[in-house]
Amino acid sequence: MIQARDLSLEYASGPDRIQALTGIHLDIPRGTCVVLLGPSGSGKTSLLNLLGGLERPSRGTLRVGGLDLGQAGDSDLARYRNRRVGFVFQSFHLDGRRTALENVLLPLYFGEGSLTRGRARAMQILVRVGMEEFRDRPVQSLSGGQRQRVAVARALICEPELLLADEPVGHLDDRTAESVTELLVELHREQGLTLVATAHDERLLQHADRVLKLDAGHLVVDRNAEVAPVHAP
Amino acid sequence: MRPERLLRLALGQTGSSPWRNLNLAAGVAISIATLVVLFGLARGLEGTLRERLLGTLPDRMRVQPASFHVGPMRLAESLDEQAIARLQALPGVRAVHRQARLTRPVQLRATYGGQSFWSDVVLEGVDPGLVEPQLARGHSFERSPDGTVPAVLPRVMMDVLAAGVSIHTSLPAIAPEMLTGRHFTLLVGQSSFGAEVGPIRQQRCVIVGISDQIGLGGPSVPLEFLQELSPTPLRYHAATLSLDSAARAPEIEERLRAMGLEAPGMNLARQIDSGITWVRTALALFGAALLAMSAMSLYASLSLQVREEEPTLGLYRALGASRRDLLALYLVRAGLLGAAGSLVGLGSGLLAGAWLGRGIASLTGGAPGIPLALFQPDPRACLGFVVFGIGTCLAAGLLPARRAARLSPAEVLRR
Ligand SMILES: Nc1ncnc2c1ncn2[C@@H]1O[C@H](COP(=O)(O)OP(=O)(O)OP(=O)(O)O)[C@@H](O)[C@H]1O
Ligand SMILES: [Mg+2]
């Protein structure tokens, strides 16, 4: 489903060029749970942004489900982000003044599907993530774990095939982190989603089908969790 | 992005900082309202000037012999039958209506509200065609079988009478309809300054209309009756041309000049035109300056809002908004403010103008020359103001909107 060839990403920072990712080769089949490891600044967020169509590769190709993300036009890319990808961020990125339900409904505004059906689906998802009783509460009155559940519900509202989570439990305490991790893993299994998540801790790692490790923009480890480590080409 | 969803999102965002946006819309509204009021009053003024100075029949053109003035002295020829025939022969002239004054003293006597009223007047005789369009319904400009002579009063005299009655007496106000059909007596040869040598003739007259086409010194009667009173053949001090169309006036004026005649109304019309054009231009500049100021604050505020909303915009991009969606979002927000401001401005401008116009009219009481409709908004101009208001706001929103569209979502979300 995901295919990266010689994928590189460079940032221009004033006169300097910062090489965030270099020569990534990657094939990830549909339905895989991938955990992305690496020290701070190694390029994890950069890779997620590329996968999510928020950045374009500086070099190489990246195809997700047949769409060449480097070549797609802005509106195709927008449609890709809307329909096929769900994002979960470390800092939630919810609108605090809106209710949980309104936050979950937001992606529908950028899509074509029926809002009525979307609303019904939002209710179901809120039930699924255990937030149905909070759906009319403004998000700013919710706890961190509750917010992240709302964010997960929002990521799922358009029925994506790819769920991207950038340190989804980074801001949560241990107990809450545990439950949100469980939720993500369960959703991945139930819905056959491809999940790519960055994480600092072991929790998600236990459930990973595949572990990638980045270091200074290079893919240094790419192994199937059950089998012995395989080094990237 | 679907239009109705775009609109809902834009409305939601606009509503999320209500005071700031209300303030911006109010700025636009005040500009538009000011424009509506000023232009409406200017148009009312123009209409008043034209009607009072040029008369209400636009295809008429008053012609008189060229004259020159030395202090209070006016030296002018009069028109003879030959000149009238030449006027009649001009292309584009449908009819020529002659006007002559009696060179004898005349006194008018009437009663109104039980009070007797008299005045020295200048008696004018005119061709019926001059006043026929302005005769009261059911009346004609012909002598009745009992010898009563029809007379038309100049409107200015009506205004003066009305003002005099309303200011100096407790009699009911005079309206034109109340005067038609009333009788008065002319004493030909009689003057407040002493009787003329010779017999005084009394003539009963009936008022058949109010006209702005005739001389201002007194009533006008049929030319043939004036001839009866005059010891000498009549000399015409002026004639009024009925034109095929008002559009031919400049061309005819050219020919008149070649004949040594002048059309004073045309000069007046030109003066009014250039005066009004000047007023309009000044008002338009003033309005544009006002709108530019609202547009600048709109620009500043939207720029600030784009900056404040960057995290939201980054999120929108991540959730599926395209650059075009964000561009459209801010343009719609600017357009909504412009539309709301312009429409409210239009409404309040119309109300304020009507109120102001009535206020001014009531200040002047029944004074002559002031019509009741001082505020005359032009529907097309009003529509233009609204379009202009919305357009200005869209233009002001364009740069902030483009800045929003250019934002890099990854960079914004990283912060
Ligand atoms: N917009 C940008 N402009 C310039 N440099 C950037 C930009 N975004 C990221 N970088 C640089 O690219 C490199 C990779 O950053 P990235 O955020 O992908 O790392 P990360 O692995 O997600 O780190 P962390 O674990 O701290 O989140 C870093 O050196 C970072 O400074
Ligand atoms: Mg990161």
XYZ file of C-alpha atoms and ligand atoms in Angstrom:
680
model
C 0.000 0.000 0.000
C 2.803 2.390 0.879
C 5.759 2.429 -1.421
C 8.717 4.797 -0.957
C 11.674 4.894 -3.305
C 14.746 6.938 -2.525
C 12.484 9.274 -0.585
C 14.131 12.452 0.670
C 12.886 15.595 2.336
C 14.817 18.805 2.642
C 13.814 21.945 4.488
C 15.063 25.329 3.531
C 15.896 27.212 6.683
C 17.158 30.594 5.591
C 20.228 29.977 3.442
C 20.763 26.486 4.915
C 19.218 23.269 3.747
C 18.248 20.781 6.397
C 18.137 17.194 5.259
C 15.277 15.761 7.317
C 14.991 12.448 5.439
C 17.437 10.769 3.097
C 16.967 7.882 0.675
C 14.122 6.069 2.367
C 13.115 2.754 0.753
C 9.946 1.276 2.105
C 7.085 -1.088 1.267
C 4.261 -1.412 3.731
C 1.330 -3.691 2.920
C -2.245 -2.762 3.760
C -3.354 -3.428 7.314
C 0.091 -3.286 8.881
C 0.705 -1.728 12.292
C 3.937 0.173 11.947
C 5.765 1.805 14.839
C 8.272 4.478 13.997
C 11.119 4.947 16.442
C 14.067 7.280 16.542
C 15.676 9.999 18.603
C 14.364 13.528 18.598
C 15.053 15.245 15.312
C 15.550 11.994 13.438
C 12.711 12.737 10.973
C 9.736 10.789 12.335
C 7.266 13.653 12.044
C 8.702 14.488 8.644
C 7.998 10.972 7.398
C 4.452 11.066 8.774
C 3.877 14.424 7.107
C 5.022 12.976 3.814
C 2.768 9.943 4.228
C -0.142 12.206 5.125
C 0.305 14.468 2.108
C 1.195 17.503 4.218
C 4.648 17.768 2.677
C 5.928 16.782 -0.715
C 9.123 14.775 -1.239
C 12.166 16.773 -2.293
C 13.477 13.717 -4.117
C 12.305 10.176 -4.851
C 8.758 8.899 -5.060
C 6.112 8.107 -2.538
C 2.988 6.218 -3.559
C 0.120 5.462 -1.238
C -2.634 3.229 -2.571
C -1.698 4.036 -6.151
C -1.554 7.833 -5.690
C 1.814 9.438 -6.384
C 1.942 12.000 -3.577
C 4.819 13.891 -5.164
C 2.963 14.467 -8.407
C -0.638 14.889 -7.263
C -2.170 18.348 -7.579
C -3.138 20.384 -4.519
C -6.813 19.466 -4.676
C -6.076 15.771 -5.267
C -3.772 15.851 -2.296
C -6.430 17.605 -0.224
C -8.941 14.923 -1.202
C -6.383 12.277 -0.282
C -5.921 13.788 3.186
C -9.662 14.062 3.618
C -10.772 10.606 2.483
C -7.882 8.258 2.866
C -5.855 9.491 5.809
C -6.665 10.089 9.437
C -4.304 12.144 11.594
C -3.832 11.949 15.334
C -1.437 14.520 16.777
C 0.482 14.584 20.015
C -1.126 17.895 20.960
C -4.611 16.893 19.757
C -5.221 20.021 17.624
C -8.880 20.228 18.559
C -10.987 23.378 18.593
C -11.471 23.921 22.318
C -14.589 26.058 21.971
C -16.437 23.496 19.908
C -18.062 20.397 21.308
C -16.595 16.937 20.905
C -19.195 16.118 18.266
C -18.507 19.289 16.293
C -14.804 18.517 16.299
C -15.452 15.035 15.011
C -17.678 16.400 12.241
C -15.145 18.949 11.012
C -13.460 16.821 8.286
C -16.862 16.252 6.673
C -16.963 19.931 5.714
C -14.070 19.352 3.343
C -15.590 16.231 1.791
C -18.459 15.444 -0.493
C -20.349 12.886 1.550
C -23.698 13.465 3.210
C -23.520 15.380 6.482
C -26.527 13.537 7.892
C -24.906 10.173 7.363
C -21.634 11.578 8.649
C -23.390 12.699 11.808
C -24.814 9.254 12.412
C -21.377 7.799 11.888
C -19.830 10.343 14.262
C -22.235 9.185 16.988
C -21.224 5.571 16.407
C -17.542 6.397 16.536
C -17.960 8.457 19.687
C -19.653 5.450 21.245
C -16.811 3.281 20.016
C -14.113 5.471 21.573
C -16.138 5.733 24.763
C -16.979 9.418 24.471
C -20.710 9.359 23.759
C -21.672 10.998 27.050
C -19.257 13.888 26.403
C -20.266 14.580 22.852
C -21.949 17.900 23.615
C -19.249 19.144 25.978
C -16.825 21.769 24.715
C -13.490 20.096 24.190
C -11.688 22.524 26.500
C -13.573 21.011 29.432
C -12.273 17.512 28.681
C -9.195 15.756 30.078
C -6.171 14.936 27.929
C -7.143 11.307 27.455
C -10.686 12.300 26.569
C -9.392 14.833 24.085
C -7.191 12.291 22.408
C -10.185 9.963 22.109
C -12.099 12.746 20.403
C -9.112 13.310 18.101
C -9.062 9.599 17.250
C -12.775 9.729 16.490
C -12.180 12.707 14.202
C -9.396 10.829 12.405
C -11.802 7.966 11.714
C -14.861 9.930 10.606
C -14.085 9.700 6.878
C -13.259 5.983 7.074
C -9.569 6.293 6.147
C -7.358 3.396 5.073
C -4.320 4.927 6.697
C -4.156 6.198 10.259
C -1.150 8.341 11.117
C -0.414 9.040 14.760
C 2.442 11.291 15.830
C 3.223 10.493 19.474
C -0.470 10.012 20.190
C 0.115 9.356 23.866
C 3.086 11.668 24.376
C 1.121 14.149 26.451
C -0.816 11.587 28.463
C -0.124 10.006 31.828
C 0.661 6.297 31.985
C -2.828 4.975 32.663
C -4.462 7.142 30.016
C -1.671 6.431 27.555
C -2.306 2.758 28.057
C -6.002 3.028 27.259
C -5.510 5.261 24.217
C -2.845 2.879 22.880
C -5.236 0.003 23.360
C -7.936 1.914 21.539
C -5.666 2.558 18.557
C -4.567 -1.043 18.363
C -8.129 -2.316 18.607
C -9.306 0.055 15.915
C -6.437 -1.023 13.720
C -7.503 -4.637 14.097
C -11.236 -4.109 13.822
C -11.166 -1.904 10.793
C -8.189 -3.319 8.970
C -6.478 0.074 9.001
C -2.877 0.616 8.168
C -1.511 2.342 11.259
C 1.737 4.257 11.299
C 2.570 5.680 14.703
C 5.615 7.217 16.273
C 6.246 6.396 19.869
C 8.879 6.805 22.487
C 7.808 3.997 24.761
C 7.243 0.284 24.656
C 3.458 0.202 24.852
C 2.663 0.369 21.171
C 5.745 -1.618 20.304
C 4.215 -4.762 21.786
C 1.490 -4.657 19.166
C 3.583 -3.656 16.178
C 3.752 -5.800 13.054
C 6.650 -3.765 11.870
C 9.192 -1.527 13.544
C 11.054 1.232 11.722
C 13.848 3.214 13.234
C 15.131 6.486 11.891
C 18.395 8.128 12.725
C 19.393 11.514 11.321
C 16.966 11.051 8.452
C 18.149 7.547 7.523
C 16.093 4.411 7.933
C 18.418 2.353 10.099
C 16.129 -0.434 11.243
C 13.237 -2.052 9.367
C 12.124 -5.299 10.887
C 9.040 -7.361 11.249
C 8.317 -7.464 14.932
C 8.161 -11.248 15.215
C 11.198 -12.010 13.091
C 14.835 -11.047 13.414
C 15.929 -7.502 12.612
C 16.335 -6.746 8.934
C 18.504 -3.845 7.893
C 17.212 -1.431 5.348
C 18.940 -1.345 1.980
C -15.460 22.377 -0.993
C -19.223 22.608 -1.344
C -20.565 26.171 -1.275
C -23.049 25.647 1.546
C -20.388 23.992 3.724
C -17.978 26.800 2.924
C -20.636 29.287 3.937
C -21.363 27.474 7.191
C -17.709 27.317 8.094
C -17.225 30.986 7.198
C -20.265 32.020 9.238
C -19.028 29.958 12.168
C -15.622 31.620 12.057
C -17.075 35.090 11.642
C -19.356 34.420 14.583
C -16.469 33.279 16.751
C -15.170 36.844 17.123
C -18.494 38.686 16.922
C -17.458 42.088 18.251
C -14.513 42.521 15.984
C -16.519 41.531 12.925
C -19.500 43.587 13.988
C -17.158 46.527 14.236
C -15.841 45.942 10.723
C -19.306 45.510 9.245
C -20.396 48.683 11.044
C -17.531 50.571 9.399
C -18.701 49.445 5.978
C -22.314 50.177 6.907
C -21.495 53.741 7.973
C -19.651 54.392 4.712
C -22.482 53.030 2.601
C -25.137 54.822 4.632
C -23.246 58.110 4.271
C -23.059 57.601 0.525
C -26.756 56.775 0.278
C -27.745 59.853 2.304
C -25.412 62.279 0.525
C -26.173 61.057 -2.975
C -29.897 60.946 -2.212
C -29.846 64.529 -0.977
C -27.732 65.645 -3.957
C -30.219 64.053 -6.304
C -33.122 65.682 -4.485
C -31.348 69.017 -4.741
C -30.693 68.485 -8.422
C -34.298 67.540 -9.071
C -35.475 70.598 -7.166
C -33.144 72.921 -9.028
C -34.079 71.553 -12.398
C -37.768 71.625 -11.747
C -37.810 75.073 -10.177
C -35.424 76.731 -12.599
C -36.105 74.906 -15.829
C -39.697 73.835 -15.468
C -41.216 70.414 -15.576
C -41.535 70.064 -19.351
C -38.120 68.916 -20.578
C -38.895 69.244 -24.305
C -39.530 72.974 -23.954
C -37.017 75.676 -24.720
C -37.596 79.320 -23.889
C -36.204 81.709 -26.448
C -35.699 85.437 -26.156
C -33.853 88.070 -28.108
C -30.193 88.378 -27.152
C -29.880 91.148 -24.590
C -27.210 92.896 -22.636
C -27.343 94.438 -19.210
C -25.815 97.631 -17.952
C -26.451 97.830 -14.241
C -30.201 97.656 -13.796
C -30.745 98.447 -17.465
C -31.595 95.621 -19.831
C -31.427 96.357 -23.514
C -33.209 93.927 -25.734
C -35.160 93.769 -28.945
C -38.494 92.048 -29.071
C -39.582 89.271 -31.393
C -41.754 90.170 -34.377
C -44.008 87.870 -36.447
C -41.187 87.336 -38.928
C -38.870 86.036 -36.220
C -41.657 83.776 -34.978
C -42.098 82.372 -38.493
C -38.361 81.690 -38.727
C -38.435 79.879 -35.376
C -41.389 77.834 -36.592
C -39.366 76.797 -39.650
C -36.435 75.425 -37.619
C -36.009 71.646 -37.972
C -36.957 69.837 -34.775
C -39.373 72.548 -33.628
C -42.934 71.275 -33.295
C -44.601 74.485 -32.181
C -43.759 78.037 -31.174
C -45.684 79.561 -28.272
C -45.568 83.334 -28.188
C -45.496 85.406 -25.013
C -46.308 89.129 -24.748
C -46.820 91.566 -21.847
C -49.455 94.240 -21.597
C -47.803 97.641 -21.355
C -50.551 99.019 -19.128
C -50.946 98.819 -15.332
C -53.152 95.987 -14.116
C -54.462 95.196 -10.662
C -55.735 91.810 -9.505
C -58.492 91.591 -6.900
C -59.726 88.459 -5.209
C -61.134 87.213 -1.931
C -59.732 84.251 -0.064
C -61.097 82.929 3.189
C -63.368 85.933 3.492
C -60.452 88.348 3.181
C -59.977 90.536 0.185
C -56.704 90.464 -1.566
C -55.262 92.732 -4.241
C -51.977 93.100 -6.058
C -50.379 94.975 -8.932
C -49.506 92.436 -11.591
C -47.890 92.206 -14.981
C -50.444 90.696 -17.322
C -49.026 88.289 -19.852
C -50.715 86.841 -22.901
C -49.618 83.441 -24.179
C -50.502 81.011 -26.930
C -52.701 78.258 -25.439
C -50.169 75.557 -26.374
C -47.729 76.999 -23.816
C -49.896 76.188 -20.807
C -52.175 73.439 -22.082
C -50.137 70.538 -20.615
C -50.396 72.160 -17.193
C -54.080 73.088 -17.107
C -56.157 71.610 -14.303
C -58.227 68.642 -15.357
C -61.560 69.632 -16.917
C -60.476 73.175 -17.658
C -59.615 74.796 -20.979
C -57.744 77.933 -21.980
C -60.706 79.378 -23.847
C -63.053 82.164 -22.954
C -66.364 80.885 -21.602
C -69.680 81.942 -23.179
C -70.382 84.412 -20.318
C -67.152 86.227 -21.182
C -65.057 84.971 -18.243
C -61.382 84.862 -19.266
C -59.264 81.820 -18.314
C -56.056 82.610 -16.454
C -53.036 80.573 -15.404
C -50.955 81.544 -12.359
C -47.182 81.247 -12.297
C -46.084 78.624 -9.812
C -43.586 80.935 -8.148
C -46.477 83.293 -7.353
C -48.318 80.336 -5.844
C -45.315 79.589 -3.641
C -45.085 83.210 -2.516
C -48.824 83.325 -1.843
C -48.697 80.064 0.077
C -45.758 81.262 2.156
C -47.433 84.634 2.810
C -50.661 82.980 3.875
C -48.958 80.429 6.118
C -46.638 82.948 7.780
C -48.812 86.050 8.077
C -52.373 84.794 8.440
C -54.258 82.054 10.179
C -56.004 81.110 6.942
C -55.814 77.529 5.695
C -52.724 76.773 3.625
C -53.092 77.231 -0.093
C -52.800 74.268 -2.396
C -53.028 74.480 -6.196
C -56.167 72.339 -6.265
C -57.926 74.823 -4.005
C -57.329 77.673 -6.434
C -58.466 76.127 -9.677
C -61.968 77.180 -10.635
C -61.812 80.266 -8.369
C -62.502 83.663 -9.781
C -60.693 86.983 -9.560
C -61.088 90.361 -11.163
C -58.553 92.235 -13.258
C -58.685 96.040 -13.227
C -56.917 97.078 -16.420
C -55.619 100.640 -16.197
C -55.676 100.613 -12.369
C -52.483 100.859 -10.321
C -51.571 101.287 -6.664
C -49.490 104.214 -7.822
C -52.606 106.038 -9.100
C -55.061 105.443 -11.911
C -53.923 105.656 -15.483
C -55.436 108.385 -17.560
C -58.319 106.851 -19.408
C -61.037 104.323 -18.686
C -60.546 101.382 -16.320
C -61.754 98.048 -17.611
C -62.930 95.300 -15.221
C -62.581 91.702 -16.339
C -63.731 88.587 -14.508
C -61.229 85.698 -14.772
C -61.176 82.081 -13.661
C -58.047 80.215 -12.578
C -57.573 77.152 -14.808
C -54.081 76.063 -13.856
C -50.673 76.673 -12.319
C -47.758 76.798 -14.723
C -43.982 77.067 -14.566
C -43.789 78.062 -18.236
C -45.118 81.603 -17.992
C -43.794 84.966 -16.776
C -43.501 85.477 -13.040
C -45.128 88.879 -12.677
C -48.756 87.850 -12.737
C -51.388 85.689 -14.381
C -51.277 84.717 -18.030
C -54.311 84.947 -20.240
C -54.911 83.967 -23.893
C -52.910 86.094 -26.301
C -56.031 87.154 -28.236
C -57.552 88.637 -25.082
C -54.339 90.581 -24.379
C -54.528 91.987 -27.915
C -58.014 93.278 -27.108
C -56.656 95.231 -24.158
C -53.606 96.568 -25.947
C -53.845 99.927 -27.735
C -50.915 98.925 -29.981
C -49.950 95.695 -31.799
C -48.392 93.203 -29.383
C -44.640 92.748 -29.225
C -43.399 89.386 -28.030
C -40.716 89.482 -25.366
C -40.163 85.727 -25.586
C -41.348 82.547 -27.201
C -41.167 78.982 -26.038
C -40.368 76.208 -28.483
C -41.889 72.751 -28.209
C -39.196 70.413 -29.503
C -39.608 67.052 -31.185
C -37.295 65.774 -28.503
C -35.281 67.263 -25.681
C -32.180 65.745 -27.258
C -32.309 68.221 -30.131
C -31.954 71.217 -27.835
C -28.184 71.801 -28.286
C -28.439 71.711 -32.061
C -31.357 74.150 -32.053
C -29.585 76.409 -29.599
C -26.727 76.641 -32.079
C -29.077 77.864 -34.791
C -30.747 80.319 -32.421
C -27.430 81.954 -31.661
C -26.888 82.459 -35.372
C -30.271 84.225 -35.446
C -29.259 86.581 -32.616
C -31.507 84.827 -30.086
C -30.668 83.178 -26.800
C -32.086 80.345 -24.709
C -31.342 81.283 -21.089
C -32.664 77.975 -19.778
C -29.963 76.120 -21.626
C -27.215 78.039 -19.871
C -28.923 77.438 -16.587
C -29.229 73.737 -17.386
C -25.535 73.597 -18.191
C -24.685 75.372 -14.965
C -26.832 72.968 -12.999
C -25.244 70.043 -14.834
C -21.704 71.116 -14.143
C -22.536 72.037 -10.554
C -24.162 68.689 -9.938
C -21.328 66.839 -11.652
C -18.922 68.631 -9.350
C -20.978 67.770 -6.275
C -21.275 64.152 -7.427
C -17.552 63.840 -8.031
C -16.748 65.336 -4.651
C -19.228 62.998 -2.969
C -17.889 59.990 -4.848
C -14.341 60.820 -3.778
C -15.472 61.298 -0.215
C -17.339 57.987 -0.326
C -14.384 56.219 -1.861
C -12.157 57.606 0.900
C -14.600 56.374 3.543
C -14.792 52.942 1.974
C -11.040 52.804 1.555
C -10.725 53.398 5.279
C -13.131 50.581 6.089
C -11.309 48.406 3.584
C -8.008 49.140 5.271
C -9.287 48.193 8.684
C -10.854 45.099 7.164
C -7.527 44.237 5.589
C -5.662 44.762 8.853
C -8.183 42.788 10.847
C -8.373 39.880 8.414
C -4.573 39.729 8.273
C -4.519 39.543 12.040
C -7.251 36.921 12.038
C -5.333 34.804 9.528
C -2.296 34.973 11.794
C -4.314 34.101 14.885
C -6.087 31.296 13.111
C -2.968 29.719 11.636
C -3.209 26.593 13.838
C -6.826 26.127 12.782
C -5.909 26.666 9.149
C -3.070 24.122 9.375
C -5.531 21.693 10.879
C -8.075 22.387 8.120
C -5.408 21.609 5.554
C -4.544 18.384 7.363
C -8.204 17.399 7.454
C -8.678 17.902 3.730
C -8.948 21.604 2.871
C -7.196 22.602 -0.340
C -5.454 25.926 -0.907
C -8.474 27.033 -2.907
C -10.762 26.171 -0.001
C -8.839 28.454 2.348
C -8.682 31.213 -0.249
C -12.430 30.909 -0.718
C -13.014 30.753 3.034
C -11.430 34.144 3.693
C -12.914 35.730 0.596
C -16.345 34.543 1.683
C -15.727 35.963 5.143
C -14.711 39.308 3.649
C -17.676 39.147 1.275
C -20.079 38.351 4.117
C -18.847 41.327 6.120
C -19.111 43.484 3.014
C -22.600 42.250 2.174
C -23.903 42.579 5.725
C -22.320 46.015 6.123
C -23.523 47.249 2.742
C -27.090 46.042 3.186
C -27.396 47.411 6.704
C -25.784 50.615 5.447
C -28.236 50.827 2.575
C -31.221 50.278 4.867
C -30.116 52.746 7.502
C -29.023 55.243 4.827
C -32.486 55.149 3.269
C -34.139 55.603 6.655
C -31.763 58.352 7.755
C -32.061 60.142 4.406
C -35.851 60.068 4.446
C -35.856 61.308 8.028
C -33.322 64.037 7.269
C -35.185 65.107 4.130
C -38.436 65.385 6.055
C -36.670 67.258 8.824
C -35.246 69.851 6.450
C -38.553 70.217 4.619
C -40.400 70.788 7.892
C -37.830 73.406 8.957
C -38.637 75.461 5.898
C -42.372 75.219 6.515
C -44.249 76.239 3.399
C -41.431 78.466 2.179
C -41.243 78.798 -1.587
C -38.971 76.649 -3.656
C -38.529 73.766 -1.251
C -40.241 70.599 -2.348
C -41.128 67.897 0.141
C -39.009 65.237 -1.577
C -35.549 66.572 -0.719
C -34.154 63.059 -0.402
C -34.426 61.134 -3.658
C -32.239 58.022 -3.621
C -31.521 56.557 -7.029
C -32.216 52.790 -6.981
C -29.465 52.087 -9.483
C -26.933 54.113 -7.528
C -27.978 52.305 -4.329
C -27.407 48.954 -6.003
C -24.059 50.295 -7.184
C -23.072 51.256 -3.608
C -23.860 47.770 -2.359
C -21.862 46.159 -5.174
C -19.052 48.637 -4.565
C -19.093 47.928 -0.819
C -18.915 44.173 -1.330
C -16.267 44.554 -4.041
C -14.097 46.728 -1.823
C -14.309 44.204 1.000
C -13.438 41.344 -1.348
C -10.440 43.307 -2.598
C -9.393 44.000 0.993
C -9.751 40.304 1.810
C -7.741 39.072 -1.142
C -4.250 39.447 0.311
C -5.044 37.913 3.710
C -6.919 35.115 1.921
C -3.893 34.384 -0.257
C -1.669 34.382 2.778
C -3.979 31.831 4.392
C -3.902 29.688 1.261
C -0.109 29.745 1.048
C 0.401 28.552 4.599
C 2.420 25.338 4.944
C 0.267 23.060 7.097
C 3.171 20.922 8.301
C 5.016 23.979 9.498
C 2.014 25.392 11.292
C 1.171 22.110 12.992
C 4.752 21.669 14.159
C 4.531 24.805 16.365
N 9.821 23.425 8.848
C 11.106 23.072 9.110
N 12.085 23.911 8.771
C 13.376 23.577 8.996
N 13.750 22.443 9.569
C 12.828 21.568 9.950
C 11.459 21.832 9.734
N 10.732 20.785 10.193
C 11.639 19.916 10.676
N 12.881 20.376 10.530
C 14.109 19.663 10.907
O 14.060 18.384 10.327
C 14.587 17.412 11.203
C 13.561 16.345 11.462
O 12.524 16.853 12.206
P 11.275 16.002 12.689
O 10.319 16.911 13.294
O 10.814 15.153 11.583
O 11.913 15.105 13.814
P 11.215 14.120 14.836
O 11.862 12.810 14.662
O 9.742 14.159 14.634
O 11.591 14.742 16.225
P 10.760 14.723 17.603
O 10.866 13.337 18.169
O 11.449 15.702 18.458
O 9.365 15.112 17.266
C 14.975 18.172 12.449
O 16.353 18.446 12.393
C 14.173 19.457 12.364
O 14.898 20.481 13.003
Mg 8.107 14.767 15.835
